[in-house]
Amino acid sequence: GAVVSQHPSRVICKSGTSVKIECRSLDFQATTMFWYRQFPKQSLMLMATSNEGSKATYEQGVEKDKFLVNHASLTLSTLTVTSAHPEDSSFYICSATTGANSGNTIYFGEGSWLTVV
Amino acid sequence: KQEVTQIPAALSVPEGENLVLNCSFTDSAIYNLQWFRQDPGKGLTSLLLIQSSQREQTSGRLNASLDKSSGRSTLYIAASQPGDSATYLCAVTTGNQFYFGTGTSLTVIP
């Protein structure tokens, strides 16, 4: 079946540095990808929606200059956390869908645990 | 805006007990509902997917029901095992986006 691969699964970075997380659809073309964030003991919250070749749409309260989402190809989206701070430490997960129609199957990556020290 | 709530937030049961996790959502216009499992430090594992036209789905010891009109779903786990200890999330889709519940943290005591 369809697989979405997320890399890295775990990353530790120093405060002030930037870190990039990749989300790849391995056997299908993902026209739309989503990025979620989960703080401890809270639910997953949508951060941004990206469509291949266009600018990402960010949810209210998400700093677009800090969380850069790029969807450069139909199989790859990246989330870059710029100038990371300890409060950015969280679980980030992506999902991908094959089309823009409602009800299309959405596949999830396995998630990335970011720790900023 | 769709809101998804899960009750209880945490649950601790002895091994072998049957248990029910609850999920409620405010907008009944959903396309499907999905239950996930999340282990500490791990990603999401999809457990069961119920389409809006379905009322339940079963997989092994797991049974999920859906009552779309009342905005409720339950996840029934039979004969619980210590390996079932994890956080269980429900999520609904009203389009291409998922709306997640807050999760239920389950601990099964040997």
XYZ file of C-alpha atoms in Angstrom, chain B residues 6 9-10 12 14 16 22 25 28 35-37 42 45 47 65-66 72 77 81-82 88 91 99 101-102:
26
model
C -12.181 11.985 23.862
C -8.281 11.340 29.155
C -6.584 8.503 30.981
C -5.930 2.269 33.867
C -6.118 -4.713 34.945
C -7.900 -9.134 30.750
C -15.208 7.279 23.680
C -17.405 15.226 17.401
C -21.773 15.190 11.866
C -8.803 5.387 15.379
C -5.049 5.579 15.858
C -2.619 4.255 18.385
C 6.657 6.601 18.165
C -0.499 3.564 13.803
C -6.152 0.847 13.878
C -18.611 1.855 16.185
C -19.862 5.041 14.621
C -20.137 9.601 18.639
C -10.949 -3.424 23.279
C -3.192 -6.886 27.379
C -0.202 -4.930 28.716
C -5.449 6.170 21.476
C -9.826 11.607 14.154
C -9.413 16.741 13.166
C -9.259 14.234 19.532
C -7.191 14.878 22.619
